[in-house]
Short mmCIF file of C-alpha atoms in Angstrom, two decimals:
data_model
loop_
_atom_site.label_atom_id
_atom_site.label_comp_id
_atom_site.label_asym_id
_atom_site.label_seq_id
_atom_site.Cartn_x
_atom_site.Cartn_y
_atom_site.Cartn_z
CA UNK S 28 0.00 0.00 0.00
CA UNK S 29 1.65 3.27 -1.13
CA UNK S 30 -0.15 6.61 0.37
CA UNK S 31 0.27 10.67 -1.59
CA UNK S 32 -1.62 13.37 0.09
CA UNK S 33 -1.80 17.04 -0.61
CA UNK S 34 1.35 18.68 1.53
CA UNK S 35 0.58 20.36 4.67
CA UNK S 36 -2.86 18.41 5.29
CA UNK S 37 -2.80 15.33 7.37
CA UNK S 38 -5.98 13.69 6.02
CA UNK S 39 -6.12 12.21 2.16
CA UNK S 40 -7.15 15.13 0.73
CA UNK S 41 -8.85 14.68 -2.71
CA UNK S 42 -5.75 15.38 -4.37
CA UNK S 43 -4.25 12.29 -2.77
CA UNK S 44 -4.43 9.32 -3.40
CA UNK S 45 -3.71 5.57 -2.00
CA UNK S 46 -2.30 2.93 -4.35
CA UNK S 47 -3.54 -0.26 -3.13
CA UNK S 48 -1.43 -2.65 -5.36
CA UNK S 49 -1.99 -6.92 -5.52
CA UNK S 50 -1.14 -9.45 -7.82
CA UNK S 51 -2.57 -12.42 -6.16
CA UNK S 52 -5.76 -13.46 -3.91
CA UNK S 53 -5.80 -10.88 -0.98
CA UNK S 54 -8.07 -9.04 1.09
CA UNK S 55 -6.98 -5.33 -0.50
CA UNK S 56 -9.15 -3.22 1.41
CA UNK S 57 -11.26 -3.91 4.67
CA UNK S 58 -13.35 -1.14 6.64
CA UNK S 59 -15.62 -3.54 8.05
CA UNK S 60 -15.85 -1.73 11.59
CA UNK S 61 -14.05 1.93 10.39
CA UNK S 62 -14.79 4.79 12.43
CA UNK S 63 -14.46 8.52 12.08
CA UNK S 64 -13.94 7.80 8.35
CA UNK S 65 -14.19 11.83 7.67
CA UNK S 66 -13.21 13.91 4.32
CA UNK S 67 -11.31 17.22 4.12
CA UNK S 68 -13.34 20.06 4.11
CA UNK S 69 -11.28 22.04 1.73
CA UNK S 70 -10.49 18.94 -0.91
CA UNK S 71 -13.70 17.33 -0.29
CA UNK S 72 -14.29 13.77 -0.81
CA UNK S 73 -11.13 11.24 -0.26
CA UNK S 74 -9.64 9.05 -3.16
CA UNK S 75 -9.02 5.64 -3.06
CA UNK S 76 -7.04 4.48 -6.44
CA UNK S 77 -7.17 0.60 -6.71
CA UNK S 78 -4.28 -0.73 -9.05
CA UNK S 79 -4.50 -4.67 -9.06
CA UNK S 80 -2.91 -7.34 -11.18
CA UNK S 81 -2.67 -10.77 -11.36
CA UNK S 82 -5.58 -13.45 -11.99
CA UNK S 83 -6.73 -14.01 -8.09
CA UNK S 84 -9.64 -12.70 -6.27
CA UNK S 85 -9.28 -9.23 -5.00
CA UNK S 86 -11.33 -8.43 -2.33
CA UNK S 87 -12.71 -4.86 -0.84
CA UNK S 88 -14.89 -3.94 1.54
CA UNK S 89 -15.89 -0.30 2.17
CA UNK S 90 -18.18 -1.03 5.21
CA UNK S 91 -18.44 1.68 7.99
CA UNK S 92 -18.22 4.17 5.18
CA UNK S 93 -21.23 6.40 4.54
CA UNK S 94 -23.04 8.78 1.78
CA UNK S 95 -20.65 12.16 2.76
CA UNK S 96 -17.86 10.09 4.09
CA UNK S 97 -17.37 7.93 1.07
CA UNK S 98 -14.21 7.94 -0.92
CA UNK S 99 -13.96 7.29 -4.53
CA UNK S 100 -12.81 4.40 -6.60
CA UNK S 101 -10.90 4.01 -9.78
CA UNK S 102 -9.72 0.16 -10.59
CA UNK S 103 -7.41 -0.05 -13.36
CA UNK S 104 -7.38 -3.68 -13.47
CA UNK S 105 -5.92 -6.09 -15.66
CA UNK S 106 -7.24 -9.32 -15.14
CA UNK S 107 -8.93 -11.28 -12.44
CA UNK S 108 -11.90 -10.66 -9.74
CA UNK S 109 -12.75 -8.18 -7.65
CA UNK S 110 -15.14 -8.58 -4.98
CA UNK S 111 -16.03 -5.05 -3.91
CA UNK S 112 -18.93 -4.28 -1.19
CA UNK S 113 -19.69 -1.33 0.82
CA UNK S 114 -20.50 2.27 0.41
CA UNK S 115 -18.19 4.38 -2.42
CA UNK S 116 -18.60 7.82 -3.76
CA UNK S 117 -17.53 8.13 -7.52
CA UNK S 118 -16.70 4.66 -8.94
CA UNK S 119 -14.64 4.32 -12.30
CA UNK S 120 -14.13 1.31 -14.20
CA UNK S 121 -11.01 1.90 -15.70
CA UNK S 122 -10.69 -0.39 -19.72
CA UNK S 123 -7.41 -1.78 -18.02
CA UNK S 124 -8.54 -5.35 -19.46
CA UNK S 125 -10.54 -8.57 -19.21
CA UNK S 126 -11.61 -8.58 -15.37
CA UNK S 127 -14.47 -8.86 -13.43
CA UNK S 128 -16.46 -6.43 -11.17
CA UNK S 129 -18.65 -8.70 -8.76
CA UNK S 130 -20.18 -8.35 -4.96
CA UNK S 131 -19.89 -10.83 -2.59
CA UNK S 132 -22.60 -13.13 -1.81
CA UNK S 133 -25.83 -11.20 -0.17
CA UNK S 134 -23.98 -8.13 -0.29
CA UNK S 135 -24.80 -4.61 -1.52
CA UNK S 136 -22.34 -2.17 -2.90
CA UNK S 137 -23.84 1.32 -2.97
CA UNK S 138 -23.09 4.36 -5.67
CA UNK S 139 -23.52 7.75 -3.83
CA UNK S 140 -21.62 9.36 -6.47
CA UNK S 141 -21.14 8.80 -10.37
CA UNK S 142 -20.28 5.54 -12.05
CA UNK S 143 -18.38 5.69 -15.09
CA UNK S 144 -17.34 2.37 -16.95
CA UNK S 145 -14.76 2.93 -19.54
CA UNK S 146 -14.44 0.54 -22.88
CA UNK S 147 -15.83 -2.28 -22.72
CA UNK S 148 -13.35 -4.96 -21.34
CA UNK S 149 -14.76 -4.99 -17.49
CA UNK S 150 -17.13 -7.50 -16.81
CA UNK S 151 -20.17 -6.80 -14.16
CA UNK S 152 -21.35 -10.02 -12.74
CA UNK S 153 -22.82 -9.78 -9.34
CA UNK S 154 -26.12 -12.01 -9.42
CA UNK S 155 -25.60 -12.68 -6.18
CA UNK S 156 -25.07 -9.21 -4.68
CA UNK S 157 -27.20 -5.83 -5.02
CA UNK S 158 -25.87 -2.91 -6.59
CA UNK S 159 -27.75 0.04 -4.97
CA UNK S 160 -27.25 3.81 -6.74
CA UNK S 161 -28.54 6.04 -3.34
CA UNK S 162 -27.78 9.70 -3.40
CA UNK S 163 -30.08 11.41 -1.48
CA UNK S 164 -29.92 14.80 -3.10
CA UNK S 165 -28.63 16.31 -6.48
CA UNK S 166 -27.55 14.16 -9.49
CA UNK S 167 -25.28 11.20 -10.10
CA UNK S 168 -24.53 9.80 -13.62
CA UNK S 169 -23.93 6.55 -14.51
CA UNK S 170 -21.63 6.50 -17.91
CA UNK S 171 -21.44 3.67 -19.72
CA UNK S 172 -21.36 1.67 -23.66
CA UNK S 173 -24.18 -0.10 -22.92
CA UNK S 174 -21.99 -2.86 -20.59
CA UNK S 175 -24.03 -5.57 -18.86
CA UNK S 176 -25.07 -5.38 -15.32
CA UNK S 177 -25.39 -9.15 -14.75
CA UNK S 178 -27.08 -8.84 -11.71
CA UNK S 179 -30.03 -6.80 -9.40
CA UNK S 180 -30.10 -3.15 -9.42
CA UNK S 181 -31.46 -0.47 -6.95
CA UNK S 182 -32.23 3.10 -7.32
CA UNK S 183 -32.86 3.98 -3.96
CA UNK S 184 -32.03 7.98 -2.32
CA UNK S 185 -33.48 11.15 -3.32
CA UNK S 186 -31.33 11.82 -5.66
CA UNK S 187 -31.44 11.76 -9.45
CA UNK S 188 -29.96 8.64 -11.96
CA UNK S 189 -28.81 9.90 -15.11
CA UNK S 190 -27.72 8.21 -17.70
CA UNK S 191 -25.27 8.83 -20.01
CA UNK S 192 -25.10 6.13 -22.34
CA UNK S 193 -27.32 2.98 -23.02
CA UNK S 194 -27.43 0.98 -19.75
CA UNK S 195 -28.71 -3.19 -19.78
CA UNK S 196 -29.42 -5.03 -17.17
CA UNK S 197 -29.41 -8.58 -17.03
CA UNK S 198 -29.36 -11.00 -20.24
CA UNK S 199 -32.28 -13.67 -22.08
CA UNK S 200 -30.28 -16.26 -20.66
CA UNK S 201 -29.64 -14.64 -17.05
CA UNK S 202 -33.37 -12.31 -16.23
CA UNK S 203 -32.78 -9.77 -13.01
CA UNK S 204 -34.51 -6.71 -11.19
CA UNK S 205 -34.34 -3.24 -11.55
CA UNK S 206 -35.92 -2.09 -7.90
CA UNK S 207 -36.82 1.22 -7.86
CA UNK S 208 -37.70 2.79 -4.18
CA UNK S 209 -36.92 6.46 -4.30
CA UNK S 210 -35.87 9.22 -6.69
CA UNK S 211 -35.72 9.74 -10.38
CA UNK S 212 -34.04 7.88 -12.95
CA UNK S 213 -33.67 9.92 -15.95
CA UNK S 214 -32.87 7.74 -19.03
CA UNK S 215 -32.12 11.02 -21.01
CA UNK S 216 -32.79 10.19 -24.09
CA UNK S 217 -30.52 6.59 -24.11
CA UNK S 218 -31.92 2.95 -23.79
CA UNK S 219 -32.21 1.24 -21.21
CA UNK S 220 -32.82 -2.58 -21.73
CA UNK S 221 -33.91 -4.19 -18.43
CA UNK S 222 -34.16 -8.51 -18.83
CA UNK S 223 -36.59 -9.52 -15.99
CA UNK S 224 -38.72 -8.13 -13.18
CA UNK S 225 -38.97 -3.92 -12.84
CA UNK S 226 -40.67 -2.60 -9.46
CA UNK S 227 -41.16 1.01 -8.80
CA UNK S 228 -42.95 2.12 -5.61
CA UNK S 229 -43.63 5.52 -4.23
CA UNK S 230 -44.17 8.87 -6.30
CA UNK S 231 -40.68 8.31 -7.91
CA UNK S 232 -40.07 9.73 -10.95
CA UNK S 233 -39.03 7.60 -14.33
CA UNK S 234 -38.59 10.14 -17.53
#
């Protein structure tokens, strides 16, 4: 693990950054029970880059972080798994090569921020796991080439979903949910291909 910060500050500023590099099956990152996880109120949110390599299962766990306390994600990975579950802020998918994006069994990984997946080499297989998108105020976008999301989906938070790009979830062979509980998800004039079951409660908004 290799740490930068912005000089002067003591906290991970959003300048800085943390290099978590591992070639081989390893727990990378583990918050399970963090406390007093806080950002810098001058740089804002922290960054967490994730550089791994190698063909074994990666796995991180954001737990004990929360919407405001988040930090954000970019995995350049080249090949392998990584099991990811918690709470993030912005999360990129970086088109580093063929690897996996999944979430542990029963778990949830939730989006406060933006998602952006780049290319079209990451795979997202979580059936699984949950991936929830749950800002409660404002707008997050999710970015994307149209990639698969092989597993159930969540719009939950005030906040708005915007897409920017086609977005598919689940497959003919593979059917899945979109759930959504609270906010609006605005498709903005790009597809969105849903295989399976969509529920939408409450006076959300779907345009």
């Amino acid at each position: 693990v290799s740490q930068s910060r912005y000089g002067g500050y003591g906290d991970i500023g959003y300048i800085g950054k943390i290099y978590l590099n591992a070639g081989a099956s390893v727990t990378a990152w583990d918050t399970t029970t963090a406390t007093n996880w806080t950002t810098d109120s001058v740089y804002g949110y922290h960054r967490v880059q994730v550089y791994v390599t190698g063909t074994g299962t990666k796995t991180l766990t954001f737990g004990g972080i929360v919407e405001g306390s988040t930090v954000d994600v970019i995995m350049n990975t080249t090949a392998g798994t990584n099991n990811i579950s918690g709470g993030v802020n912005n999360l990129t998918l970086n088109n580093g090569g063929a690897y996996t994006l999944a979430i542990p069994a029963s778990g949830t990984l939730t989006v406060y921020g933006d998602m952006t997946i780049v290319g079209n080499s990451p795979v997202l297989s979580f059936a699984s796991g949950t991936i929830t998108f749950g800002k409660t105020s404002g707008e997050q976008t999710l970015t994307s080439l149209g990639e698969v999301f092989n597993g159930p989906v969540v719009k939950n938070g005030a906040g708005m979903l915007t897409l920017n790009g086609n977005w598919q979830i689940g497959t003919a062979a593979a059917a899945t949910t979109l759930t959504h509980t609270q906010g609006t998800i605005n498709i903005y004039g790009n597809i969105a291909t849903i295989y399976g079951t969509v529920t939408s409660s409450n006076s959300n908004t779907r345009k």
